[in-house]
Coordinates of C-alpha atoms in Angstrom, one line a residue:
P1 CA 39.0 -73.1 -65.6
E2 CA 37.2 -71.1 -63.0
E3 CA 34.6 -69.7 -65.5
F4 CA 33.3 -73.3 -66.0
K5 CA 32.9 -74.1 -62.3
F6 CA 29.6 -73.3 -60.7
I7 CA 27.3 -74.4 -58.0
V8 CA 23.5 -74.4 -58.5
Q9 CA 22.2 -72.2 -55.7
K10 CA 19.7 -73.5 -53.2
T11 CA 18.3 -70.0 -52.4
V12 CA 18.5 -66.7 -54.2
P13 CA 22.0 -65.2 -53.5
K14 CA 21.6 -62.2 -51.1
N15 CA 24.3 -60.1 -52.8
I16 CA 22.8 -60.0 -56.3
K17 CA 21.1 -56.9 -57.6
L18 CA 18.3 -57.2 -60.1
D19 CA 16.1 -54.4 -61.5
E20 CA 12.3 -54.6 -61.7
K21 CA 12.3 -55.9 -65.3
Q22 CA 14.7 -58.7 -64.4
K23 CA 12.6 -59.7 -61.4
K24 CA 9.4 -59.5 -63.4
S25 CA 10.9 -61.6 -66.3
L26 CA 12.2 -64.3 -63.9
K27 CA 8.8 -64.5 -62.1
L28 CA 7.0 -64.8 -65.4
L29 CA 9.4 -67.6 -66.5
A30 CA 8.7 -69.4 -63.2
K31 CA 5.0 -69.3 -64.0
K32 CA 5.5 -70.5 -67.6
L33 CA 7.8 -73.3 -66.5
K34 CA 5.0 -74.8 -64.4
E35 CA 2.4 -74.5 -67.2
K36 CA 3.6 -77.1 -69.6
K37 CA 6.2 -79.6 -70.6
W38 CA 9.1 -77.8 -72.4
N39 CA 11.9 -79.0 -74.7
E40 CA 15.1 -77.0 -75.2
Q41 CA 13.9 -75.2 -78.4
S42 CA 10.4 -74.3 -77.1
L43 CA 11.9 -73.0 -73.8
F44 CA 14.6 -71.0 -75.7
E45 CA 11.9 -69.4 -77.8
E46 CA 9.8 -68.6 -74.7
F47 CA 12.8 -66.6 -73.3
Y48 CA 12.5 -64.2 -76.2
N49 CA 8.6 -64.0 -75.8
I50 CA 9.1 -63.1 -72.2
C51 CA 11.8 -60.5 -73.1
K52 CA 9.3 -58.8 -75.5
E53 CA 6.4 -59.0 -73.0
V54 CA 8.5 -57.4 -70.2
S55 CA 10.5 -55.1 -72.5
I56 CA 13.8 -56.3 -71.3
N57 CA 16.9 -56.8 -73.3
P58 CA 17.7 -60.5 -73.7
P59 CA 21.3 -60.1 -72.3
D60 CA 19.8 -58.6 -69.1
F61 CA 17.3 -61.4 -68.9
F62 CA 20.0 -64.1 -69.3
K63 CA 22.3 -62.4 -66.8
A64 CA 19.5 -62.3 -64.2
G65 CA 18.8 -66.0 -64.7
Y66 CA 22.5 -67.0 -64.3
L67 CA 22.9 -64.7 -61.2
V68 CA 20.0 -66.4 -59.5
L69 CA 20.9 -69.9 -60.6
I70 CA 24.7 -70.0 -60.2
A71 CA 25.7 -66.6 -58.8
K72 CA 27.6 -65.7 -62.0
E73 CA 26.8 -63.5 -64.9
R74 CA 27.3 -66.2 -67.5
G75 CA 26.9 -69.9 -67.7
P76 CA 25.9 -72.9 -69.8
K77 CA 23.1 -72.6 -72.4
L78 CA 20.1 -71.6 -70.3
S79 CA 17.3 -73.7 -71.7
P80 CA 19.1 -77.2 -71.5
F81 CA 20.5 -76.1 -68.2
I82 CA 17.1 -75.4 -66.7
L83 CA 15.7 -78.7 -68.0
A84 CA 18.7 -80.5 -66.5
I85 CA 18.3 -78.9 -63.1
G86 CA 14.6 -79.5 -63.2
K87 CA 12.0 -76.9 -64.1
E88 CA 10.2 -77.2 -60.7
K89 CA 13.4 -76.4 -58.8
V90 CA 14.2 -73.4 -61.1
A91 CA 10.7 -72.1 -60.9
E92 CA 10.9 -72.2 -57.1
L93 CA 14.1 -70.2 -57.1
F94 CA 12.8 -67.6 -59.7
E95 CA 9.6 -67.1 -57.7
K96 CA 11.7 -65.8 -54.8
V97 CA 13.5 -63.0 -56.5

């Protein structure tokens, strides 16, 4: 089905609109991704720490991540997806929002 088809973006899609909290949370995640080695669980927990720190609702955070990564509002579970793509590649993309 179409909802399960996606392409990992090489650059931040031009047509997406992110608010300041979404941008700040993705940039913070980019920084955190570079700081240490993550596993699925620790990265998943970090998403919620970032949401608290930036005062963003988790659904808005996840939506922003998917929009930048695959140009869709939803996608596969984010933490294993980021680790599968490669945290360096994801951090690079998120830094450019």
